[in-house]
CSV table of C-alpha atoms and ligand atoms in Angstrom, one decimal:
chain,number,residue,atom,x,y,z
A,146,UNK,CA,0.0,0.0,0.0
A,147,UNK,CA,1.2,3.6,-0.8
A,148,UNK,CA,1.6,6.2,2.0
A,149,UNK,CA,-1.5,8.2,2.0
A,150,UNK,CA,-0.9,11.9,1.9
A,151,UNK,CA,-3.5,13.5,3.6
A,152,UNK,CA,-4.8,16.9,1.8
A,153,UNK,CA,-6.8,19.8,3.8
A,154,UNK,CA,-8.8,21.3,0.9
A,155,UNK,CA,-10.1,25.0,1.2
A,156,UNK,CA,-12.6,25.6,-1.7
A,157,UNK,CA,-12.3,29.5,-0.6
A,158,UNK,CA,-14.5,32.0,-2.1
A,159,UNK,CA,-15.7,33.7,-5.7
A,160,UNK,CA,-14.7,31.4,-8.3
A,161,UNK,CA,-12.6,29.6,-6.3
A,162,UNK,CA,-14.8,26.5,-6.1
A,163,UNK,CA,-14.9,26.4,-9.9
A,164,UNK,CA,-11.2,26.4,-10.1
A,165,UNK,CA,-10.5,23.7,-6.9
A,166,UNK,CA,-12.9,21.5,-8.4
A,167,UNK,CA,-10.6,20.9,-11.6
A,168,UNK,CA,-7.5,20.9,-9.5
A,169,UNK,CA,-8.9,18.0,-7.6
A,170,UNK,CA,-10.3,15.9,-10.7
A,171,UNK,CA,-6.5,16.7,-12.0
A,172,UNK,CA,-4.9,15.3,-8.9
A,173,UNK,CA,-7.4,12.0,-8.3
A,174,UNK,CA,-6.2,11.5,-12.6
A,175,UNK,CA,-2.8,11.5,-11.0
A,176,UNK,CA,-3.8,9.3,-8.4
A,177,UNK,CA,-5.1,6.9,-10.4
A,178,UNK,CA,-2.4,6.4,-12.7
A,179,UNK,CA,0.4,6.2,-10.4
A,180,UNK,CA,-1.6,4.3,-7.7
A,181,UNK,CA,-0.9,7.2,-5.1
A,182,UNK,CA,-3.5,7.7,-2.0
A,183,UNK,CA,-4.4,10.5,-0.9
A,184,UNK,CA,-6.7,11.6,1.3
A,185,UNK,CA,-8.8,15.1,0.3
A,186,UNK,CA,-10.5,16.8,3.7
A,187,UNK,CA,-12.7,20.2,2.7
A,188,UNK,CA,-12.5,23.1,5.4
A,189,UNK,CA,-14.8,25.4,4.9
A,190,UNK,CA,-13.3,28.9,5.5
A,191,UNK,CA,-13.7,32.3,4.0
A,192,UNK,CA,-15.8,35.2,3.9
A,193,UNK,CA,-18.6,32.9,3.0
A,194,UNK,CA,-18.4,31.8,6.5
A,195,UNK,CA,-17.2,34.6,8.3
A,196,UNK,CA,-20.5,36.9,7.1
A,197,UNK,CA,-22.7,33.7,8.1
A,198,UNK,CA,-20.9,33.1,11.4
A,199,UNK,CA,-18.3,35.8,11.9
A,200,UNK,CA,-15.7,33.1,12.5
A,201,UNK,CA,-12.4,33.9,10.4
A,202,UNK,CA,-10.0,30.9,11.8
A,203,UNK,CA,-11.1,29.3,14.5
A,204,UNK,CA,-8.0,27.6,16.7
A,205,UNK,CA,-9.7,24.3,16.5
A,206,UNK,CA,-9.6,24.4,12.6
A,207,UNK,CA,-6.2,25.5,12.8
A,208,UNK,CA,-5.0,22.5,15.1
A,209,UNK,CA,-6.9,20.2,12.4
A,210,UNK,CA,-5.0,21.9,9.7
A,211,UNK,CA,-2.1,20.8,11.1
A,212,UNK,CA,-2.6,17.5,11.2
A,213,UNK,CA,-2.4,17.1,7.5
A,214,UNK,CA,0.7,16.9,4.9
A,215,UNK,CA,0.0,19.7,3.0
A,216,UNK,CA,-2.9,22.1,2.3
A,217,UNK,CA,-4.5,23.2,-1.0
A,218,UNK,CA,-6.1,26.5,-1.3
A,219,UNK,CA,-7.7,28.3,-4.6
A,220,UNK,CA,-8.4,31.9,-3.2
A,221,UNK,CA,-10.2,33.7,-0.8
A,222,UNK,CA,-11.6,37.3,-0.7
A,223,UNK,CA,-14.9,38.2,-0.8
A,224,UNK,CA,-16.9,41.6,-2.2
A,225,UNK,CA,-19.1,42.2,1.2
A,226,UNK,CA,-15.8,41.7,3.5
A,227,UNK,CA,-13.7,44.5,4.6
A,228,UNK,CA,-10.3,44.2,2.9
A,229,UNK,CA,-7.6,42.6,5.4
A,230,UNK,CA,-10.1,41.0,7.8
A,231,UNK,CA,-9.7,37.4,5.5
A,232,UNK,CA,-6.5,37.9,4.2
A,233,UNK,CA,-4.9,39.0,7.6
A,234,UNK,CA,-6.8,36.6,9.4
A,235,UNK,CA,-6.9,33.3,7.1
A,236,UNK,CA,-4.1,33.4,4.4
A,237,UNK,CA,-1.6,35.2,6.5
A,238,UNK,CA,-2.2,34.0,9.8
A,239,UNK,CA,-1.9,30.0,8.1
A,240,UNK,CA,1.6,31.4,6.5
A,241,UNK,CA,3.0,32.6,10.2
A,242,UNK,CA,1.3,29.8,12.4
A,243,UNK,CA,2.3,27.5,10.2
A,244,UNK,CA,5.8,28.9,10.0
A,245,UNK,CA,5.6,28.7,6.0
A,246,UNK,CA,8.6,30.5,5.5
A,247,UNK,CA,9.4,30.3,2.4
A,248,UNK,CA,6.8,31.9,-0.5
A,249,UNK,CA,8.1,29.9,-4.2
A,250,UNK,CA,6.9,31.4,-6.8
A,251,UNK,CA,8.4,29.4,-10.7
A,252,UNK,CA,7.8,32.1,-13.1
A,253,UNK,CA,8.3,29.7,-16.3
A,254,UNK,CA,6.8,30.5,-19.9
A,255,UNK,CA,5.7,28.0,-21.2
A,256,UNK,CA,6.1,26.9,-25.2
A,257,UNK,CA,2.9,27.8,-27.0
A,258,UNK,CA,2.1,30.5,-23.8
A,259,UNK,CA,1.8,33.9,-25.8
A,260,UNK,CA,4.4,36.5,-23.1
A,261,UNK,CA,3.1,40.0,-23.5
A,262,UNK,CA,6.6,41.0,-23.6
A,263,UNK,CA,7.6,41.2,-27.8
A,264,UNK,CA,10.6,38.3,-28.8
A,265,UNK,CA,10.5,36.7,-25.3
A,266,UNK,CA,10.3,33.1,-25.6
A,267,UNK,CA,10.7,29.7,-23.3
A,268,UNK,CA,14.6,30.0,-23.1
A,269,UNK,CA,14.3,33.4,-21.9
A,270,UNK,CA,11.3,33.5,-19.2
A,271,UNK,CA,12.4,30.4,-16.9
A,272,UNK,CA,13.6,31.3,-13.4
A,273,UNK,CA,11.9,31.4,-10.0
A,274,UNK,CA,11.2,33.6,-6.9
A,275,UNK,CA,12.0,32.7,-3.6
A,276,UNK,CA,10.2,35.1,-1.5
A,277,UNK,CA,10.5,35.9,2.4
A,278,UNK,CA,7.1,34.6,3.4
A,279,UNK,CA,7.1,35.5,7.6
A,280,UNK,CA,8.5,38.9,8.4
A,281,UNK,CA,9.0,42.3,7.0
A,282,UNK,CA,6.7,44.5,6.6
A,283,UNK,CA,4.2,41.9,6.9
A,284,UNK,CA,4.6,41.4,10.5
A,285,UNK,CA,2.5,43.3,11.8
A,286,UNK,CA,4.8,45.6,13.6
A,287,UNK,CA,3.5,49.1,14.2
A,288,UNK,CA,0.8,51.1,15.0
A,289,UNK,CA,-1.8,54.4,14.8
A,290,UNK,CA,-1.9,57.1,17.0
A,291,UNK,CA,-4.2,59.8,17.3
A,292,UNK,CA,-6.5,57.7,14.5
A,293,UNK,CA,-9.0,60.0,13.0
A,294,UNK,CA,-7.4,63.7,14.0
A,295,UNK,CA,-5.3,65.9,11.7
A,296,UNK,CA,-2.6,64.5,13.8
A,297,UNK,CA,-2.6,61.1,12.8
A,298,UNK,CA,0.2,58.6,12.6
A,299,UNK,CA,0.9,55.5,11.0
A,300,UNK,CA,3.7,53.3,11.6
A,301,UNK,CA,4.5,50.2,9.9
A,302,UNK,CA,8.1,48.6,10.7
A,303,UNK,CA,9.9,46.0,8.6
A,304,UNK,CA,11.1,42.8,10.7
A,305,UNK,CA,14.1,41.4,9.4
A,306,UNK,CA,15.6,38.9,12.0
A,307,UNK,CA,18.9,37.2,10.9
A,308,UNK,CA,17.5,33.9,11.6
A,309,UNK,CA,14.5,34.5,9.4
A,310,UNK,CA,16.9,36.2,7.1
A,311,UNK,CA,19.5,33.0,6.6
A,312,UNK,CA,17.0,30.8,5.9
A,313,UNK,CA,15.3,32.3,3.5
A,314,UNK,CA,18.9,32.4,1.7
A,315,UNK,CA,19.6,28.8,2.3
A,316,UNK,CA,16.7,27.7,0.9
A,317,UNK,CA,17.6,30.4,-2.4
A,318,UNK,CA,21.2,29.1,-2.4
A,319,UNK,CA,19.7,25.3,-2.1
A,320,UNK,CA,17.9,26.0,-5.1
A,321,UNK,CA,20.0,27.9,-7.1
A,322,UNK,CA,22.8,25.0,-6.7
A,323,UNK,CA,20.1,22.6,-8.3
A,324,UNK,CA,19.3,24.4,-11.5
A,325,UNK,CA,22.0,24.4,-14.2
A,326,UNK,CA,22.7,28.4,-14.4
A,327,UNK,CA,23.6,27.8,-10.7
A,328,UNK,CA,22.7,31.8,-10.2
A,329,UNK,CA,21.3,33.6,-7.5
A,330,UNK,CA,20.2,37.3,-7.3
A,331,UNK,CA,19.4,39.3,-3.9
A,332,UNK,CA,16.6,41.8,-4.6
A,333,UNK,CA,16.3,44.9,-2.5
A,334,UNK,CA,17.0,48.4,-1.7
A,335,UNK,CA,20.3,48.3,0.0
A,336,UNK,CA,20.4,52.3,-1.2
A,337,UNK,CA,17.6,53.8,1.1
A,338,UNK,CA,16.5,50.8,3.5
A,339,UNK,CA,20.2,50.4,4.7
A,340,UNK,CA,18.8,48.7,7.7
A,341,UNK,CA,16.9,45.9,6.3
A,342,UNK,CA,19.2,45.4,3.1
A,343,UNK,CA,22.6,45.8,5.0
A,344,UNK,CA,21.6,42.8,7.1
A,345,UNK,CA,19.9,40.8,3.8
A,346,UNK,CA,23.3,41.5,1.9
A,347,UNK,CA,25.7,40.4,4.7
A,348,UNK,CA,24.1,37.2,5.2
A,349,UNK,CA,24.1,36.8,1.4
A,350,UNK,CA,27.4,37.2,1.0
A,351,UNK,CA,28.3,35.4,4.1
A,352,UNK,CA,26.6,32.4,3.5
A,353,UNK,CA,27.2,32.5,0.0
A,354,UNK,CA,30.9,32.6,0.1
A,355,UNK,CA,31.3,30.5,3.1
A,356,UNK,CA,28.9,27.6,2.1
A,357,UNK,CA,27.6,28.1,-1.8
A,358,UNK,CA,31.3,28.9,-3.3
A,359,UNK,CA,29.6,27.2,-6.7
A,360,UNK,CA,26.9,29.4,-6.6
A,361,UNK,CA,26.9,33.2,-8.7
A,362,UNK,CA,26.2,35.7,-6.4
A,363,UNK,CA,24.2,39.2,-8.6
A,364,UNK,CA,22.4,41.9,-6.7
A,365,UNK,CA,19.5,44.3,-7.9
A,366,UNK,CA,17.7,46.9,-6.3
A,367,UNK,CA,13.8,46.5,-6.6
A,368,UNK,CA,13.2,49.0,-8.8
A,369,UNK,CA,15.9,48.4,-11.4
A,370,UNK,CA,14.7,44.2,-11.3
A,371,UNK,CA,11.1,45.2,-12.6
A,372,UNK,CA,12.4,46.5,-15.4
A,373,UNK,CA,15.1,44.1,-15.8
A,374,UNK,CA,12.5,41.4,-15.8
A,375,UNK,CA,10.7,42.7,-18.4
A,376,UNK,CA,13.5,43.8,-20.8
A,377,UNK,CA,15.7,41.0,-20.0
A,378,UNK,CA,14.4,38.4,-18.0
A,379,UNK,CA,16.7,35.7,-19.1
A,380,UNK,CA,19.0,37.3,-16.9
A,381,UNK,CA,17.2,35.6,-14.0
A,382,UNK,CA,18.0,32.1,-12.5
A,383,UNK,CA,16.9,32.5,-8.8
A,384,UNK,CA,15.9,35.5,-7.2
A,385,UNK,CA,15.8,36.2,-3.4
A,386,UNK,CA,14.1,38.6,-1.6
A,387,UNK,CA,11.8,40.0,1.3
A,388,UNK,CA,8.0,39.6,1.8
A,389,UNK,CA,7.1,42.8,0.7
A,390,UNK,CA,9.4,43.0,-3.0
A,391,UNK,CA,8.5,39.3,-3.5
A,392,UNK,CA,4.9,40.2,-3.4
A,393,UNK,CA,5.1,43.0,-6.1
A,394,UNK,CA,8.0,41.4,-8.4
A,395,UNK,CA,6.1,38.1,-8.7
A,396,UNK,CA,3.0,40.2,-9.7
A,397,UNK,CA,5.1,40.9,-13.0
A,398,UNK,CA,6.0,37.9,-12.9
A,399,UNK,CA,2.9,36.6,-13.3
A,400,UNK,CA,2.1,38.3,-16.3
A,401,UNK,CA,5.3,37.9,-18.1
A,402,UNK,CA,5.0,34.1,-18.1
A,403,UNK,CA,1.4,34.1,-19.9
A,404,UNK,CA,-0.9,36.1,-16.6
A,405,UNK,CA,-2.9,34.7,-13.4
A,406,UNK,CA,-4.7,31.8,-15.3
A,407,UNK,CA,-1.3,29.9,-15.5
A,408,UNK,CA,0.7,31.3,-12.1
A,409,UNK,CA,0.9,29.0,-9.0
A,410,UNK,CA,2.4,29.5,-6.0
A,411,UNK,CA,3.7,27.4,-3.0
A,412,UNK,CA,3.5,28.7,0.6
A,413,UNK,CA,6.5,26.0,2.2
A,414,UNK,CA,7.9,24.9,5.3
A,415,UNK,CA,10.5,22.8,4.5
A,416,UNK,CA,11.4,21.6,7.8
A,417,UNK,CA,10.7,17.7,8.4
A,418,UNK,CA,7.0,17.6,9.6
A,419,UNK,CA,6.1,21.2,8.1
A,420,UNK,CA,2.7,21.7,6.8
A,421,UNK,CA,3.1,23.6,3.2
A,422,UNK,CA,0.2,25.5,1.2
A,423,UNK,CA,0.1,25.6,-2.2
A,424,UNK,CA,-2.6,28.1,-4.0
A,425,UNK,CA,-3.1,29.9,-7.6
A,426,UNK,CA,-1.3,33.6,-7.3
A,427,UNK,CA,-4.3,34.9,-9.1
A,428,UNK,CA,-8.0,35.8,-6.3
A,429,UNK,CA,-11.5,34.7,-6.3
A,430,UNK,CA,-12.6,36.7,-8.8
A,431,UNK,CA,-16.0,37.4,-7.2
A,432,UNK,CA,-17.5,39.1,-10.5
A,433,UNK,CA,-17.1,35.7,-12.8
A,434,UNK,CA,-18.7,33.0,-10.0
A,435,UNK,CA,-20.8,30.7,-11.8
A,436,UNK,CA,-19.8,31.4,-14.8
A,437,UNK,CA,-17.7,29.0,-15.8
A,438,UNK,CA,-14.8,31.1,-17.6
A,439,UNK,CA,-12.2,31.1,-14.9
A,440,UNK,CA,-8.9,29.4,-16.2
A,441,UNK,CA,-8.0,26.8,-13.8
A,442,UNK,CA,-4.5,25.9,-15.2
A,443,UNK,CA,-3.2,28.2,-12.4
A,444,UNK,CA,-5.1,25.6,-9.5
A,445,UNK,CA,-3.9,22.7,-11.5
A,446,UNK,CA,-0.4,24.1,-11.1
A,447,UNK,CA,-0.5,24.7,-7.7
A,448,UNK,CA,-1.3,21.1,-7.3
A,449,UNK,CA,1.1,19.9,-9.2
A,450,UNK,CA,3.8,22.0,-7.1
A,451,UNK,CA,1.8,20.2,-4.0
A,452,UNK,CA,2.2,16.8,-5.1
A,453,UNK,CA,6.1,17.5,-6.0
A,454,UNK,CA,6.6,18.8,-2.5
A,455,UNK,CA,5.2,15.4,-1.8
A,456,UNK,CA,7.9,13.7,-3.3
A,457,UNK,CA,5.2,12.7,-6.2
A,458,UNK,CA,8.3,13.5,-9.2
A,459,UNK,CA,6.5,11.4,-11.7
A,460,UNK,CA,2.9,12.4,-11.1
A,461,UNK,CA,3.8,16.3,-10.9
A,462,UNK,CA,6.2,16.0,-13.8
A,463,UNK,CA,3.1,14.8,-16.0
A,464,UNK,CA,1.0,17.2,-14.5
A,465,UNK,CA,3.0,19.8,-15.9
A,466,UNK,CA,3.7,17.9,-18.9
A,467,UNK,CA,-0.3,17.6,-19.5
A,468,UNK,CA,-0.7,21.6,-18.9
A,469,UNK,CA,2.4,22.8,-20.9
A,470,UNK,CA,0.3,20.9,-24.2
A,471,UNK,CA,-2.9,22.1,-23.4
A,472,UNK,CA,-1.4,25.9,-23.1
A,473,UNK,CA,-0.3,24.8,-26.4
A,474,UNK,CA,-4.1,24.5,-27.6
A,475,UNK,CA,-5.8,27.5,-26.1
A,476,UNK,CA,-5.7,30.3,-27.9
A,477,UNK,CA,-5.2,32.4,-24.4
A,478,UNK,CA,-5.0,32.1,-21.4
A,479,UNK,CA,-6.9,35.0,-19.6
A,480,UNK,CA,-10.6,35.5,-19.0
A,481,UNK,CA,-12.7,35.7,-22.1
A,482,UNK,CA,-9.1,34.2,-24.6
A,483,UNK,CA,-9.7,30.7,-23.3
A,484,UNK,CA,-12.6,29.6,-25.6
A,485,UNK,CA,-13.5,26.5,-23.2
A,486,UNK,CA,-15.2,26.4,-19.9
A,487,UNK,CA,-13.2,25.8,-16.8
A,488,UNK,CA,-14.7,22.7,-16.7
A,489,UNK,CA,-13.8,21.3,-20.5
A,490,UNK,CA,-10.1,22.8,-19.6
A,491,UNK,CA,-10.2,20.7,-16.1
A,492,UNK,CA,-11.1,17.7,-18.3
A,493,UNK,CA,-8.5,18.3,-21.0
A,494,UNK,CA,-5.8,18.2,-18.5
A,495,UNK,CA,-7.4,15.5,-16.4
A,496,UNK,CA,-7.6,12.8,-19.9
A,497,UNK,CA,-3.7,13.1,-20.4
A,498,UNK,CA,-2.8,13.1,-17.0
A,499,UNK,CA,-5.1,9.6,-16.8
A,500,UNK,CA,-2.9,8.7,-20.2
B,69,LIG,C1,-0.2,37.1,-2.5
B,69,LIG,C2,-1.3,38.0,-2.2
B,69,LIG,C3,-1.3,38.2,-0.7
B,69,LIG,C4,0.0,38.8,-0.2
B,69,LIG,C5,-2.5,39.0,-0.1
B,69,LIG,C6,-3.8,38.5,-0.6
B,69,LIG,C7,-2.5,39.1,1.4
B,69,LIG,O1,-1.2,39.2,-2.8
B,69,LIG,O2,-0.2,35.9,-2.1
B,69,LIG,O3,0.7,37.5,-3.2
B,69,LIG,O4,0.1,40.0,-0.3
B,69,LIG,O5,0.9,38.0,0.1
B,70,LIG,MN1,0.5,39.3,-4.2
């Protein structure tokens, strides 16, 4: 008998039902064809939930959450909820309590993917993010005075801790050493945030030349990469950097390797027993529930990144094998360029997955 992984499933809000359901018919293909087990539980939590009973995450969830082997999310965020109560209290809160530390983010173009940038092709869009995924500016850290009055104030600190910090890097360097280009870039702002940066470069260079001597160190400030990554994105293998420029650069990311119907995302903690999340970059797309028009190729990829994590090579590998061809038979991949339902794309993918 295989090991059974055992999969908390959060269906989420807006479309992302629609999108979870084809993930999951992709992944039981995948199960059937290379006998894996696995073992789907549904938690229902989102706004859905939190306007019928104002519960966001409730601790005993949490603990059951857990108690699983990975989780698979497909978005939440709903219209009628203020913004931050779910993604403070659901998406962010699983990230920190589960110590995910690591935000992976493979910004790949895929052959037969149209970029939006002119003359890009496959050999030049092919690298991958490793964002900070705990601290920074998404700590929490700060605070309002005198809310409301002319003489308001807002502060909102960045947490870098050197612990925090080194890992993060490790798990870059890790990478980097694994990929042929063997090339790793540090994103920041080491020219204005010469806190932060000073202690993100150190321990780059530190760790780097002490323990990754076969590894190319490259540095770019933030502002300089986004247009780097458009102009010349081959010039990226792996990139490295805090919460808060990983969440903006892997936005452009997105759309540079074909937009969010195709980006996935993995939320990891890659210590031994860590519980990792794995979720489309892309949201619920509220307006479009019901419609059937949402892409799920980007759900579909964030199982297939969950099932790798897994140790699953061969059933991930032909997951993306099976969604690489059927980019190759769309004629786009946003809303409205598809020309199939998200339930005829689901299928697609789940018939040559099932070979
Ligand atoms: C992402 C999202 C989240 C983030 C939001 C929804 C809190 O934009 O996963 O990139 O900022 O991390
Ligand atoms: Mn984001």
């Amino acid at each position: 008998m295989p090991k059974t992984h055992r999969i908390a499933v959060i269906q989420g809000d807006g479309t992302g039902p629609e999108v979870m359901r084809e993930g999951l018919k992709v992944l039981r293909a995948a199960a059937g064809r290379f006998g894996l087990s696995l073992e789907f539980n549904d938690y229902d939590l989102g706004g859905e939930r939190y306007l019928r009973t104002g519960e966001v995450l409730p601790d005993s969830v949490l603990d059951e959450l857990r108690q699983h082997q990975a989780i698979y999310l497909s978005a939440i965020g709903h219209p009628d909820v203020k913004p931050g109560v779910l993604e403070k209290g659901i998406l962010l809160r699983l990230r920190f309590e589960l110590d995910q530390y690591i935000n992976l983010r493979p910004v790949k173009l895929f052959a037969g993917v149209k970029s939006p940038l002119a003359n890009k092709g496959p050999e030049h869009i092919d690298f991958v993010v490793v964002r900070e995924n705990t601290e920074g500016l998404y700590a929490g850290a700060g605070g309002t005075l005198k809310k409301g009055t002319p003489d308001e104030v807002a502060i909102q600190e960045s947490i870098n801790t050197r612990k925090g910090v080194e890992r993060c890097l490790r798990y870059a360097f890790d990478l980097a050493k694994t990929r042929p280009r063997k090339k790793l870039t540090l994103v920041g702002k080491t020219n204005v945030l010469t806190f932060a940066f000073d202690l993100w470069e150190r321990a780059f260079n530190e760790v780097g030349a002490r323990d990754y001597a076969d590894v190319a160190r490259n540095y770019h400030h933030v502002d300089a990469c986004c247009m780097y990554m458009v102009m010349a994105p081959e010039m990226y293998d792996v990139i490295v950097t805090d919460n808060m420029f990983g969440d903006i650069i892997t936005d452009v990311g997105a759309i540079i390797q074909g937009g969010l119907g195709i980006s996935a995302s993995g939320n990891l903690n890659p210590t031994p027993g860590g519980v990792s999340m794995f979720e489309p970059v892309g949201g619920s797309a509220p307006q479009y529930t019901g419609q059937n028009v949402i892409n799920p190729l980007a759900c579909i990829n964030a199982g297939a990144m969950l099932l790798r994590h897994l140790g699953e090579t061969a059933a991930a590998d032909t997951i993306d094998k099976a969604v690489e061809k059927v980019c190759g038979e769309l004629p786009g991949l946003n809303i409205g360029e598809t020309g199939k339902g998200t339930d005829e794309i689901g299928d697609r993918v789940a018939q040559l997955v099932a070979g």
